Amino acid sequence: MNKKIALIYGDGIGPDIVKAAVKVLERIAEKYRHKFTFCDAPMGGNAIDEYGDPLPKKSVDVCLASDSVLLGAVGGKKWDNLSGSKRPEAGLLGIRKALKLYANIRPAKLFPQVADRSPLRKDIVENGFDMVIVRELTGGIYFGERGIRQGKLGREAYDTECYSEIEIERIARVAFEIARKRNKKITSIDKANVLESSRLWRYAIHEVAQDYPDVTVNDMFVDNAAMQLVKDPSQFDVIVTSNMFGDILSDLASALTGSIGLLPSASLNDTTLGLYEPIHGSAPDLGENVANPIATILSAAMMLRYSFDMTEEAADVEKAVDKVLCDNRTQDLWSEGKRLCSTSEITDLIIKNI
Ligand code: NAD
C-alpha cells in the first residue's frame, strides 16, 4: 500500500519523538512492503518563528492532501507571552478544526512492566486495566453559546452545553466500532439525572446501540465514573462521553497508568484521515535525545490500525514496544536493574524487535 503521511514535528522534544516514530514506520514499510511518503507541515512555535503564524495555510494544505497526520507536540517558554490566537497551541485547535476531527480516542492501558509508577494501590493495579476513552471533540460546552452579561446579582458569565442527536450518534458509532474490535463493552458516561443534553445523549446512544446487538452498553453518571475509575479501572473497556467529561476523565485515566510518556492518542473524522499524537506536551525541560518516544511510536501504531487498516502491522509495533519495555527504559521511567536508554537507543531496540 502507498500512503502519504504529514509530519508535524512541533517544538521541544517534538522533532526527536516524531523522527523516532518515522524510523519505526519505515521499518514497517520495509517488512510489509508498503510505501510511506512523508511531508513536513510546520506548526507551533517553530512556525511562528519562521512564518509568523502557528499554523500556516501551507501546512493545513499538506495535511489535507495526506492520508494521515503524525504530530509531536507544540509549545514552549519562548512563546508563552503571546496572546491566545498567536500561541503555538492555537495551531492545535486550528488543525483539529481544519480536519473536522470530532472523535478523540485515548487508550489508557496499564503497562505491567511499569505498574509500580501507578498512583493506585497495589491490589487495584494487580487486576490491570486496558480501556479506550472515546471523547466527542467538536461539540458541547466548549463550543456552545457563551458570554458575560448583567444578571440579577450583577455581572455573570455563562457557557451552554448543546448537543444535536447527529453529533451524539456519530461519536457513538465510532465507539461501537472500536468496541466491536475489543471486548464488546461500552460505558456511556453522562449526567442524565441533571442535564437535558445528557438525557438526549443517553437516548441517542441507545438508538445507535440497536445496530450493534453484539456490544453491551452501560450508562454511568460522570461523578460515579470518576470514582469507579479510581476504585476499579479494570471494569472499563470502551468509554464514550462528551467533550468536557472526556477531557477530565481521560486525564484522570492516563494519570492512573503513571506513564504519560507511553500513552498515544488519535483524533478522527468521517474519513480515514486522522491526526495521531502522544498525549504529553513538548517537555521543554528536557534536552535532546532523552525523551521517551514510545507514546509517539504507539500513536503511529494507532495510525496503522485506524487510518490504514493495517491491524497486523500495528500489533507488530505494539508487541515490540511491550518486549523492549521489559528491560529498557528512557530516563522518565528508569528504575534500578533496567538499561537506561536515549531516545534513539530505545527506538533502535523497538525496530530490532519488529
Ligand atoms: P508536558 O507533557 O510537556 O510535560 C510534563 C512533564 O512530563 C515534564 O516533566 C516532562 O519532562 C515530562 N514528559 C512529557 N513527555 C515526556 C516524554 N515523552 N518523555 C519523557 N518525559 C516527558 O506538559 P507541560 O510541561 O505542562 O507543557 C509543556 C509545553 O507543552 C507547554 O508549552 C504546553 O502548552 C505544551 N503542550 C502541548 C501539547 C500538545 O502539543 N498536544 C499538549 C500538552 C502541553
mmCIF file of C-alpha atoms and ligand atoms in Angstrom:
data_model
loop_
_atom_site.group_PDB
_atom_site.id
_atom_site.type_symbol
_atom_site.label_atom_id
_atom_site.label_comp_id
_atom_site.label_asym_id
_atom_site.label_seq_id
_atom_site.Cartn_x
_atom_site.Cartn_y
_atom_site.Cartn_z
ATOM 1 C CA MET A 1 0.000 0.000 0.000
ATOM 2 C CA ASN A 2 1.151 3.562 -0.715
ATOM 3 C CA LYS A 3 0.411 6.148 1.963
ATOM 4 C CA LYS A 4 1.284 9.799 2.340
ATOM 5 C CA ILE A 5 1.871 10.930 5.924
ATOM 6 C CA ALA A 6 2.082 14.577 7.001
ATOM 7 C CA LEU A 7 4.559 15.195 9.822
ATOM 8 C CA ILE A 8 4.118 17.991 12.332
ATOM 9 C CA TYR A 9 7.366 17.905 14.292
ATOM 10 C CA GLY A 10 6.423 20.794 16.593
ATOM 11 C CA ASP A 11 8.657 22.156 19.341
ATOM 12 C CA GLY A 12 10.774 20.970 22.280
ATOM 13 C CA ILE A 13 11.047 17.171 22.159
ATOM 14 C CA GLY A 14 8.657 17.099 19.149
ATOM 15 C CA PRO A 15 11.326 16.618 16.452
ATOM 16 C CA ASP A 16 13.110 13.837 18.421
ATOM 17 C CA ILE A 17 9.961 11.796 19.039
ATOM 18 C CA VAL A 18 8.497 12.227 15.550
ATOM 19 C CA LYS A 19 11.820 11.179 13.968
ATOM 20 C CA ALA A 20 11.725 8.059 16.162
ATOM 21 C CA ALA A 21 8.192 7.174 15.017
ATOM 22 C CA VAL A 22 9.145 7.758 11.369
ATOM 23 C CA LYS A 23 12.027 5.270 11.721
ATOM 24 C CA VAL A 24 9.560 2.707 13.090
ATOM 25 C CA LEU A 25 7.106 3.361 10.231
ATOM 26 C CA GLU A 26 9.960 2.938 7.746
ATOM 27 C CA ARG A 27 10.772 -0.445 9.278
ATOM 28 C CA ILE A 28 7.096 -1.460 8.974
ATOM 29 C CA ALA A 29 7.057 -0.315 5.336
ATOM 30 C CA GLU A 30 10.155 -2.407 4.657
ATOM 31 C CA LYS A 31 8.845 -5.535 6.389
ATOM 32 C CA TYR A 32 5.323 -5.448 4.936
ATOM 33 C CA ARG A 33 6.243 -3.950 1.538
ATOM 34 C CA HIS A 34 4.338 -0.702 1.905
ATOM 35 C CA LYS A 35 5.478 2.682 0.693
ATOM 36 C CA PHE A 36 5.141 5.594 3.114
ATOM 37 C CA THR A 37 5.950 9.097 1.846
ATOM 38 C CA PHE A 38 6.479 11.800 4.457
ATOM 39 C CA CYS A 39 5.778 15.556 4.058
ATOM 40 C CA ASP A 40 6.565 18.298 6.579
ATOM 41 C CA ALA A 41 3.759 20.506 7.865
ATOM 42 C CA PRO A 42 5.296 23.126 10.192
ATOM 43 C CA MET A 43 3.122 24.091 13.165
ATOM 44 C CA GLY A 44 3.608 25.627 16.600
ATOM 45 C CA GLY A 45 6.424 27.832 17.894
ATOM 46 C CA ASN A 46 8.815 26.970 15.073
ATOM 47 C CA ALA A 47 6.151 28.019 12.537
ATOM 48 C CA ILE A 48 5.643 31.301 14.420
ATOM 49 C CA ASP A 49 9.397 31.959 14.189
ATOM 50 C CA GLU A 50 9.607 31.080 10.509
ATOM 51 C CA TYR A 51 6.247 32.167 9.079
ATOM 52 C CA GLY A 52 4.738 34.405 11.789
ATOM 53 C CA ASP A 53 1.788 32.006 12.103
ATOM 54 C CA PRO A 54 1.336 28.963 14.411
ATOM 55 C CA LEU A 55 -0.496 27.150 11.606
ATOM 56 C CA PRO A 56 0.458 28.373 8.126
ATOM 57 C CA LYS A 57 -2.131 27.636 5.436
ATOM 58 C CA LYS A 58 0.508 25.653 3.558
ATOM 59 C CA SER A 59 0.668 23.208 6.481
ATOM 60 C CA VAL A 60 -3.108 22.761 6.530
ATOM 61 C CA ASP A 61 -2.990 22.033 2.787
ATOM 62 C CA VAL A 62 -0.221 19.449 3.275
ATOM 63 C CA CYS A 63 -2.306 17.716 5.981
ATOM 64 C CA LEU A 64 -5.486 17.762 3.903
ATOM 65 C CA ALA A 65 -3.602 16.261 0.949
ATOM 66 C CA SER A 66 -2.211 13.408 3.097
ATOM 67 C CA ASP A 67 -3.630 10.057 4.152
ATOM 68 C CA SER A 68 -2.864 10.819 7.774
ATOM 69 C CA VAL A 69 -1.046 13.201 10.134
ATOM 70 C CA LEU A 70 1.524 12.457 12.839
ATOM 71 C CA LEU A 71 2.138 15.206 15.394
ATOM 72 C CA GLY A 72 4.855 15.523 18.066
ATOM 73 C CA ALA A 73 3.905 18.378 20.417
ATOM 74 C CA VAL A 74 3.970 22.153 20.329
ATOM 75 C CA GLY A 75 4.704 24.965 22.756
ATOM 76 C CA GLY A 76 7.486 26.305 24.927
ATOM 77 C CA LYS A 77 8.526 29.171 27.193
ATOM 78 C CA LYS A 78 9.736 31.291 24.272
ATOM 79 C CA TRP A 79 6.158 31.776 23.051
ATOM 80 C CA ASP A 80 4.375 31.798 26.437
ATOM 81 C CA ASN A 81 3.764 35.555 26.455
ATOM 82 C CA LEU A 82 1.981 35.682 23.104
ATOM 83 C CA SER A 83 -1.781 36.225 23.115
ATOM 84 C CA GLY A 84 -4.203 33.288 22.682
ATOM 85 C CA SER A 85 -4.616 33.056 18.897
ATOM 86 C CA LYS A 86 -0.899 33.703 18.272
ATOM 87 C CA ARG A 87 0.382 30.993 20.628
ATOM 88 C CA PRO A 88 1.743 27.648 19.373
ATOM 89 C CA GLU A 89 -1.227 25.836 20.953
ATOM 90 C CA ALA A 90 -3.598 27.797 18.664
ATOM 91 C CA GLY A 91 -2.199 25.606 15.894
ATOM 92 C CA LEU A 92 -3.629 22.529 17.643
ATOM 93 C CA LEU A 93 -7.174 23.915 17.691
ATOM 94 C CA GLY A 94 -6.750 25.134 14.110
ATOM 95 C CA ILE A 95 -5.659 21.797 12.693
ATOM 96 C CA ARG A 96 -8.380 19.898 14.594
ATOM 97 C CA LYS A 97 -10.942 22.284 13.122
ATOM 98 C CA ALA A 98 -9.488 22.178 9.596
ATOM 99 C CA LEU A 99 -9.559 18.378 9.580
ATOM 100 C CA LYS A 100 -13.035 18.308 11.218
ATOM 101 C CA LEU A 101 -11.782 15.877 13.859
ATOM 102 C CA TYR A 102 -14.760 15.144 16.075
ATOM 103 C CA ALA A 103 -13.655 11.926 17.761
ATOM 104 C CA ASN A 104 -10.753 11.797 20.183
ATOM 105 C CA ILE A 105 -9.551 8.310 21.034
ATOM 106 C CA ARG A 106 -7.340 7.855 24.058
ATOM 107 C CA PRO A 107 -6.297 4.417 25.231
ATOM 108 C CA ALA A 108 -5.369 4.232 28.908
ATOM 109 C CA LYS A 109 -3.562 0.992 29.478
ATOM 110 C CA LEU A 110 -1.525 -0.128 32.420
ATOM 111 C CA PHE A 111 1.826 -1.441 31.204
ATOM 112 C CA PRO A 112 2.602 -4.216 33.711
ATOM 113 C CA GLN A 113 6.332 -3.511 33.284
ATOM 114 C CA VAL A 114 5.899 -0.066 34.860
ATOM 115 C CA ALA A 115 2.879 -0.785 37.080
ATOM 116 C CA ASP A 116 4.808 0.473 40.105
ATOM 117 C CA ARG A 117 4.524 4.005 38.623
ATOM 118 C CA SER A 118 0.745 3.978 39.027
ATOM 119 C CA PRO A 119 -0.542 6.084 41.925
ATOM 120 C CA LEU A 120 -3.150 3.372 42.609
ATOM 121 C CA ARG A 121 -2.902 0.831 45.424
ATOM 122 C CA LYS A 122 -1.107 -2.401 44.567
ATOM 123 C CA ASP A 123 -4.226 -4.581 44.996
ATOM 124 C CA ILE A 124 -6.085 -2.440 42.429
ATOM 125 C CA VAL A 125 -3.190 -2.320 39.975
ATOM 126 C CA GLU A 126 -2.814 -6.103 40.182
ATOM 127 C CA ASN A 127 -6.035 -6.503 38.167
ATOM 128 C CA GLY A 128 -4.512 -4.437 35.348
ATOM 129 C CA PHE A 129 -6.596 -2.221 33.075
ATOM 130 C CA ASP A 130 -6.825 -1.502 29.386
ATOM 131 C CA MET A 131 -9.508 0.927 28.281
ATOM 132 C CA VAL A 132 -10.157 3.293 25.394
ATOM 133 C CA ILE A 133 -11.835 6.632 26.016
ATOM 134 C CA VAL A 134 -13.805 7.991 23.061
ATOM 135 C CA ARG A 135 -14.388 11.709 23.617
ATOM 136 C CA GLU A 136 -16.600 13.930 21.461
ATOM 137 C CA LEU A 137 -14.269 16.735 20.384
ATOM 138 C CA THR A 138 -16.114 19.427 18.454
ATOM 139 C CA GLY A 139 -19.403 19.954 20.304
ATOM 140 C CA GLY A 140 -20.779 20.502 23.794
ATOM 141 C CA ILE A 141 -19.985 23.226 26.273
ATOM 142 C CA TYR A 142 -16.583 24.156 24.785
ATOM 143 C CA PHE A 143 -18.340 25.271 21.607
ATOM 144 C CA GLY A 144 -21.754 26.388 22.935
ATOM 145 C CA GLU A 145 -23.182 29.856 23.295
ATOM 146 C CA ARG A 146 -21.268 31.831 25.898
ATOM 147 C CA GLY A 147 -20.860 35.300 27.214
ATOM 148 C CA ILE A 148 -20.829 37.755 30.072
ATOM 149 C CA ARG A 149 -23.967 39.706 30.938
ATOM 150 C CA GLN A 150 -25.646 41.643 33.684
ATOM 151 C CA GLY A 151 -27.775 39.346 35.836
ATOM 152 C CA LYS A 152 -29.927 39.907 38.917
ATOM 153 C CA LEU A 153 -26.845 39.711 41.167
ATOM 154 C CA GLY A 154 -24.597 41.779 38.905
ATOM 155 C CA ARG A 155 -22.087 40.578 36.309
ATOM 156 C CA GLU A 156 -22.460 36.887 35.426
ATOM 157 C CA ALA A 157 -20.822 34.555 32.929
ATOM 158 C CA TYR A 158 -22.445 31.640 31.128
ATOM 159 C CA ASP A 159 -21.469 28.729 28.885
ATOM 160 C CA THR A 160 -24.024 26.402 27.359
ATOM 161 C CA GLU A 161 -23.897 22.708 26.579
ATOM 162 C CA CYS A 162 -25.702 21.854 23.353
ATOM 163 C CA TYR A 163 -25.588 18.503 21.551
ATOM 164 C CA SER A 164 -27.535 17.518 18.466
ATOM 165 C CA GLU A 165 -28.666 13.940 18.025
ATOM 166 C CA ILE A 166 -26.477 13.723 14.923
ATOM 167 C CA GLU A 167 -23.363 14.719 16.876
ATOM 168 C CA ILE A 168 -24.086 12.104 19.535
ATOM 169 C CA GLU A 169 -24.895 9.369 17.045
ATOM 170 C CA ARG A 170 -21.703 9.817 15.040
ATOM 171 C CA ILE A 171 -19.450 9.670 18.123
ATOM 172 C CA ALA A 172 -21.464 6.664 19.325
ATOM 173 C CA ARG A 173 -20.774 4.847 16.046
ATOM 174 C CA VAL A 174 -17.033 5.447 16.426
ATOM 175 C CA ALA A 175 -17.186 3.982 19.950
ATOM 176 C CA PHE A 176 -19.288 0.963 18.909
ATOM 177 C CA GLU A 177 -16.953 0.175 16.006
ATOM 178 C CA ILE A 178 -13.959 0.274 18.370
ATOM 179 C CA ALA A 179 -15.798 -1.842 20.958
ATOM 180 C CA ARG A 180 -16.510 -4.447 18.286
ATOM 181 C CA LYS A 181 -12.775 -4.870 17.754
ATOM 182 C CA ARG A 182 -12.173 -5.171 21.502
ATOM 183 C CA ASN A 183 -14.218 -6.744 24.321
ATOM 184 C CA LYS A 184 -17.610 -5.509 23.039
ATOM 185 C CA LYS A 185 -18.412 -3.480 26.130
ATOM 186 C CA ILE A 186 -19.270 0.225 26.228
ATOM 187 C CA THR A 187 -19.798 2.527 29.185
ATOM 188 C CA SER A 188 -21.551 5.735 28.177
ATOM 189 C CA ILE A 189 -20.860 8.489 30.678
ATOM 190 C CA ASP A 190 -23.278 11.379 31.209
ATOM 191 C CA LYS A 191 -25.110 13.375 33.867
ATOM 192 C CA ALA A 192 -28.613 12.431 32.761
ATOM 193 C CA ASN A 193 -30.007 12.879 36.286
ATOM 194 C CA VAL A 194 -29.434 16.632 35.923
ATOM 195 C CA LEU A 195 -28.685 17.730 32.351
ATOM 196 C CA GLU A 196 -31.110 17.803 29.435
ATOM 197 C CA SER A 197 -28.196 17.413 26.989
ATOM 198 C CA SER A 198 -27.199 14.234 28.839
ATOM 199 C CA ARG A 199 -30.736 12.828 28.560
ATOM 200 C CA LEU A 200 -30.592 13.248 24.779
ATOM 201 C CA TRP A 201 -27.072 11.791 24.882
ATOM 202 C CA ARG A 202 -28.366 8.671 26.639
ATOM 203 C CA TYR A 203 -31.326 8.308 24.252
ATOM 204 C CA ALA A 204 -29.137 8.684 21.131
ATOM 205 C CA ILE A 205 -26.501 6.224 22.394
ATOM 206 C CA HIS A 206 -29.187 3.566 22.912
ATOM 207 C CA GLU A 207 -30.684 4.242 19.474
ATOM 208 C CA VAL A 208 -27.282 3.519 17.886
ATOM 209 C CA ALA A 209 -26.825 0.508 20.198
ATOM 210 C CA GLN A 210 -29.691 -1.226 18.367
ATOM 211 C CA ASP A 211 -27.395 -1.524 15.324
ATOM 212 C CA TYR A 212 -24.765 -3.251 17.474
ATOM 213 C CA PRO A 213 -26.574 -6.073 19.317
ATOM 214 C CA ASP A 214 -23.220 -7.803 19.919
ATOM 215 C CA VAL A 215 -21.993 -4.882 22.092
ATOM 216 C CA THR A 216 -23.148 -4.396 25.709
ATOM 217 C CA VAL A 217 -23.877 -0.818 26.819
ATOM 218 C CA ASN A 218 -23.959 0.519 30.388
ATOM 219 C CA ASP A 219 -24.790 4.077 31.386
ATOM 220 C CA MET A 220 -22.888 5.714 34.210
ATOM 221 C CA PHE A 221 -23.139 9.164 35.799
ATOM 222 C CA VAL A 222 -19.934 11.132 35.465
ATOM 223 C CA ASP A 223 -19.409 11.573 39.221
ATOM 224 C CA ASN A 224 -19.706 7.837 39.750
ATOM 225 C CA ALA A 225 -17.411 7.240 36.740
ATOM 226 C CA ALA A 226 -14.647 9.350 38.336
ATOM 227 C CA MET A 227 -14.964 7.229 41.479
ATOM 228 C CA GLN A 228 -15.107 3.906 39.621
ATOM 229 C CA LEU A 229 -12.044 4.777 37.525
ATOM 230 C CA VAL A 230 -10.014 5.134 40.697
ATOM 231 C CA LYS A 231 -11.589 2.226 42.604
ATOM 232 C CA ASP A 232 -11.642 -0.373 39.827
ATOM 233 C CA PRO A 233 -10.408 0.739 36.399
ATOM 234 C CA SER A 234 -10.366 -2.877 35.183
ATOM 235 C CA GLN A 235 -14.182 -2.778 34.766
ATOM 236 C CA PHE A 236 -13.922 -0.459 31.731
ATOM 237 C CA ASP A 237 -13.359 -1.412 28.106
ATOM 238 C CA VAL A 238 -14.617 1.415 25.847
ATOM 239 C CA ILE A 239 -15.891 4.647 27.380
ATOM 240 C CA VAL A 240 -17.863 7.120 25.273
ATOM 241 C CA THR A 241 -18.544 10.594 26.584
ATOM 242 C CA SER A 242 -18.989 14.269 25.828
ATOM 243 C CA ASN A 243 -16.267 16.828 25.192
ATOM 244 C CA MET A 244 -15.908 18.203 28.737
ATOM 245 C CA PHE A 245 -16.447 14.938 30.634
ATOM 246 C CA GLY A 246 -13.978 13.245 28.260
ATOM 247 C CA ASP A 247 -11.417 15.995 28.749
ATOM 248 C CA ILE A 248 -11.431 15.490 32.510
ATOM 249 C CA LEU A 249 -11.813 11.699 32.649
ATOM 250 C CA SER A 250 -9.170 10.973 30.006
ATOM 251 C CA ASP A 251 -6.586 12.912 32.023
ATOM 252 C CA LEU A 252 -7.650 11.072 35.161
ATOM 253 C CA ALA A 253 -7.366 7.706 33.391
ATOM 254 C CA SER A 254 -3.950 8.485 31.926
ATOM 255 C CA ALA A 255 -2.653 9.554 35.337
ATOM 256 C CA LEU A 256 -3.672 6.116 36.671
ATOM 257 C CA THR A 257 -1.173 4.481 34.308
ATOM 258 C CA GLY A 258 1.658 6.545 35.824
ATOM 259 C CA SER A 259 3.375 6.870 32.470
ATOM 260 C CA ILE A 260 2.363 9.759 30.194
ATOM 261 C CA GLY A 261 5.436 9.086 28.068
ATOM 262 C CA LEU A 262 3.761 5.852 26.916
ATOM 263 C CA LEU A 263 0.253 6.989 26.000
ATOM 264 C CA PRO A 264 -0.847 7.650 22.408
ATOM 265 C CA SER A 265 -3.983 9.251 21.000
ATOM 266 C CA ALA A 266 -5.912 9.614 17.782
ATOM 267 C CA SER A 267 -8.383 12.198 16.555
ATOM 268 C CA LEU A 268 -10.679 11.039 13.780
ATOM 269 C CA ASN A 269 -13.281 12.404 11.379
ATOM 270 C CA ASP A 270 -15.645 10.746 8.896
ATOM 271 C CA THR A 271 -12.803 9.884 6.516
ATOM 272 C CA THR A 272 -9.745 7.746 7.153
ATOM 273 C CA LEU A 273 -7.585 10.870 7.568
ATOM 274 C CA GLY A 274 -6.743 11.045 11.279
ATOM 275 C CA LEU A 275 -4.387 13.035 13.484
ATOM 276 C CA TYR A 276 -2.170 10.947 15.753
ATOM 277 C CA GLU A 277 -0.181 12.366 18.660
ATOM 278 C CA PRO A 278 1.182 11.479 22.098
ATOM 279 C CA ILE A 279 -0.925 12.758 24.985
ATOM 280 C CA HIS A 280 2.001 14.643 26.526
ATOM 281 C CA GLY A 281 3.321 18.083 25.611
ATOM 282 C CA SER A 282 6.638 19.347 24.241
ATOM 283 C CA ALA A 283 8.517 18.817 27.546
ATOM 284 C CA PRO A 284 10.692 21.939 27.200
ATOM 285 C CA ASP A 285 12.529 20.930 30.388
ATOM 286 C CA LEU A 286 14.193 18.021 28.557
ATOM 287 C CA GLY A 287 17.362 18.092 26.454
ATOM 288 C CA GLU A 288 17.991 16.421 23.123
ATOM 289 C CA ASN A 289 17.745 12.668 22.616
ATOM 290 C CA VAL A 290 16.460 11.874 26.122
ATOM 291 C CA ALA A 291 12.658 11.967 25.679
ATOM 292 C CA ASN A 292 10.589 8.824 25.698
ATOM 293 C CA PRO A 293 9.425 8.268 22.090
ATOM 294 C CA ILE A 294 7.046 5.399 22.909
ATOM 295 C CA ALA A 295 3.815 7.454 23.102
ATOM 296 C CA THR A 296 4.546 8.773 19.613
ATOM 297 C CA ILE A 297 5.554 5.348 18.297
ATOM 298 C CA LEU A 298 2.291 3.921 19.677
ATOM 299 C CA SER A 299 0.432 6.850 18.065
ATOM 300 C CA ALA A 300 1.962 5.749 14.763
ATOM 301 C CA ALA A 301 0.697 2.223 15.536
ATOM 302 C CA MET A 302 -2.800 3.680 16.039
ATOM 303 C CA MET A 303 -2.436 5.351 12.631
ATOM 304 C CA LEU A 304 -1.635 1.986 11.074
ATOM 305 C CA ARG A 305 -4.717 0.454 12.708
ATOM 306 C CA TYR A 306 -7.336 3.213 12.390
ATOM 307 C CA SER A 307 -6.356 5.083 9.205
ATOM 308 C CA PHE A 308 -4.680 2.366 7.138
ATOM 309 C CA ASP A 309 -6.471 -0.737 8.444
ATOM 310 C CA MET A 310 -3.067 -2.392 8.967
ATOM 311 C CA THR A 311 -4.005 -4.402 12.056
ATOM 312 C CA GLU A 312 -1.126 -6.860 11.879
ATOM 313 C CA GLU A 313 1.441 -4.114 11.389
ATOM 314 C CA ALA A 314 0.024 -2.139 14.354
ATOM 315 C CA ALA A 315 0.157 -5.212 16.586
ATOM 316 C CA ASP A 316 3.739 -5.828 15.476
ATOM 317 C CA VAL A 317 4.777 -2.365 16.717
ATOM 318 C CA GLU A 318 2.841 -2.751 19.975
ATOM 319 C CA LYS A 319 4.411 -6.151 20.689
ATOM 320 C CA ALA A 320 7.902 -4.785 20.026
ATOM 321 C CA VAL A 321 7.266 -1.934 22.492
ATOM 322 C CA ASP A 322 5.995 -4.378 25.132
ATOM 323 C CA LYS A 323 9.078 -6.538 24.748
ATOM 324 C CA VAL A 324 11.598 -3.696 24.821
ATOM 325 C CA LEU A 325 9.968 -2.148 27.916
ATOM 326 C CA CYS A 326 10.728 -5.250 29.970
ATOM 327 C CA ASP A 327 14.430 -4.386 30.294
ATOM 328 C CA ASN A 328 14.971 -0.960 28.744
ATOM 329 C CA ARG A 329 13.793 2.479 29.791
ATOM 330 C CA THR A 330 14.257 6.131 28.940
ATOM 331 C CA GLN A 331 15.060 8.324 31.946
ATOM 332 C CA ASP A 332 11.421 9.173 32.760
ATOM 333 C CA LEU A 333 10.660 5.529 33.597
ATOM 334 C CA TRP A 334 14.091 4.255 34.527
ATOM 335 C CA SER A 335 14.493 2.115 37.665
ATOM 336 C CA GLU A 336 17.241 0.005 39.234
ATOM 337 C CA GLY A 337 18.194 -3.039 37.150
ATOM 338 C CA LYS A 338 16.922 -1.580 33.855
ATOM 339 C CA ARG A 339 19.083 -0.371 31.000
ATOM 340 C CA LEU A 340 18.969 3.435 30.642
ATOM 341 C CA CYS A 341 18.358 4.375 27.002
ATOM 342 C CA SER A 342 18.375 7.545 24.969
ATOM 343 C CA THR A 343 15.513 8.295 22.551
ATOM 344 C CA SER A 344 17.424 6.856 19.610
ATOM 345 C CA GLU A 345 18.635 3.776 21.537
ATOM 346 C CA ILE A 346 15.169 2.697 22.634
ATOM 347 C CA THR A 347 13.844 3.385 19.113
ATOM 348 C CA ASP A 348 16.524 1.158 17.589
ATOM 349 C CA LEU A 349 15.662 -1.623 20.055
ATOM 350 C CA ILE A 350 11.985 -1.391 19.087
ATOM 351 C CA ILE A 351 12.912 -1.525 15.395
ATOM 352 C CA LYS A 352 15.066 -4.598 16.015
ATOM 353 C CA ASN A 353 12.057 -6.341 17.573
ATOM 354 C CA ILE A 354 9.749 -5.684 14.620
HETATM 355 P P1 NAD B 1 4.443 18.107 29.230
HETATM 356 O O1 NAD B 1 3.613 16.938 28.933
HETATM 357 O O2 NAD B 1 5.236 18.687 28.111
HETATM 358 O O3 NAD B 1 5.476 17.758 30.409
HETATM 359 C C1 NAD B 1 5.067 17.321 31.717
HETATM 360 C C2 NAD B 1 6.210 16.523 32.357
HETATM 361 O O4 NAD B 1 6.310 15.252 31.725
HETATM 362 C C3 NAD B 1 7.579 17.179 32.208
HETATM 363 O O5 NAD B 1 8.316 16.924 33.371
HETATM 364 C C4 NAD B 1 8.203 16.469 31.040
HETATM 365 O O6 NAD B 1 9.613 16.415 31.081
HETATM 366 C C5 NAD B 1 7.589 15.082 31.146
HETATM 367 N N1 NAD B 1 7.423 14.448 29.830
HETATM 368 C C6 NAD B 1 6.454 14.725 28.926
HETATM 369 N N2 NAD B 1 6.614 13.975 27.830
HETATM 370 C C7 NAD B 1 7.693 13.215 28.042
HETATM 371 C C8 NAD B 1 8.369 12.242 27.263
HETATM 372 N N3 NAD B 1 7.956 11.868 26.045
HETATM 373 N N4 NAD B 1 9.479 11.667 27.774
HETATM 374 C C9 NAD B 1 9.905 11.998 28.997
HETATM 375 N N5 NAD B 1 9.324 12.893 29.791
HETATM 376 C C10 NAD B 1 8.216 13.511 29.313
HETATM 377 O O7 NAD B 1 3.469 19.216 29.854
HETATM 378 P P2 NAD B 1 3.736 20.735 30.290
HETATM 379 O O8 NAD B 1 5.081 20.838 30.942
HETATM 380 O O9 NAD B 1 2.547 21.133 31.023
HETATM 381 O O10 NAD B 1 3.757 21.563 28.936
HETATM 382 C C11 NAD B 1 4.946 21.893 28.210
HETATM 383 C C12 NAD B 1 4.560 22.595 26.907
HETATM 384 O O11 NAD B 1 3.829 21.669 26.088
HETATM 385 C C13 NAD B 1 3.622 23.786 27.099
HETATM 386 O O12 NAD B 1 4.016 24.802 26.204
HETATM 387 C C14 NAD B 1 2.243 23.248 26.771
HETATM 388 O O13 NAD B 1 1.379 24.241 26.287
HETATM 389 C C15 NAD B 1 2.609 22.267 25.664
HETATM 390 N N6 NAD B 1 1.610 21.177 25.467
HETATM 391 C C16 NAD B 1 1.423 20.796 24.189
HETATM 392 C C17 NAD B 1 0.567 19.738 23.924
HETATM 393 C C18 NAD B 1 0.397 19.303 22.501
HETATM 394 O O14 NAD B 1 1.167 19.718 21.659
HETATM 395 N N7 NAD B 1 -0.572 18.454 22.205
HETATM 396 C C19 NAD B 1 -0.084 19.085 24.977
HETATM 397 C C20 NAD B 1 0.158 19.482 26.288
HETATM 398 C C21 NAD B 1 1.042 20.545 26.530
#
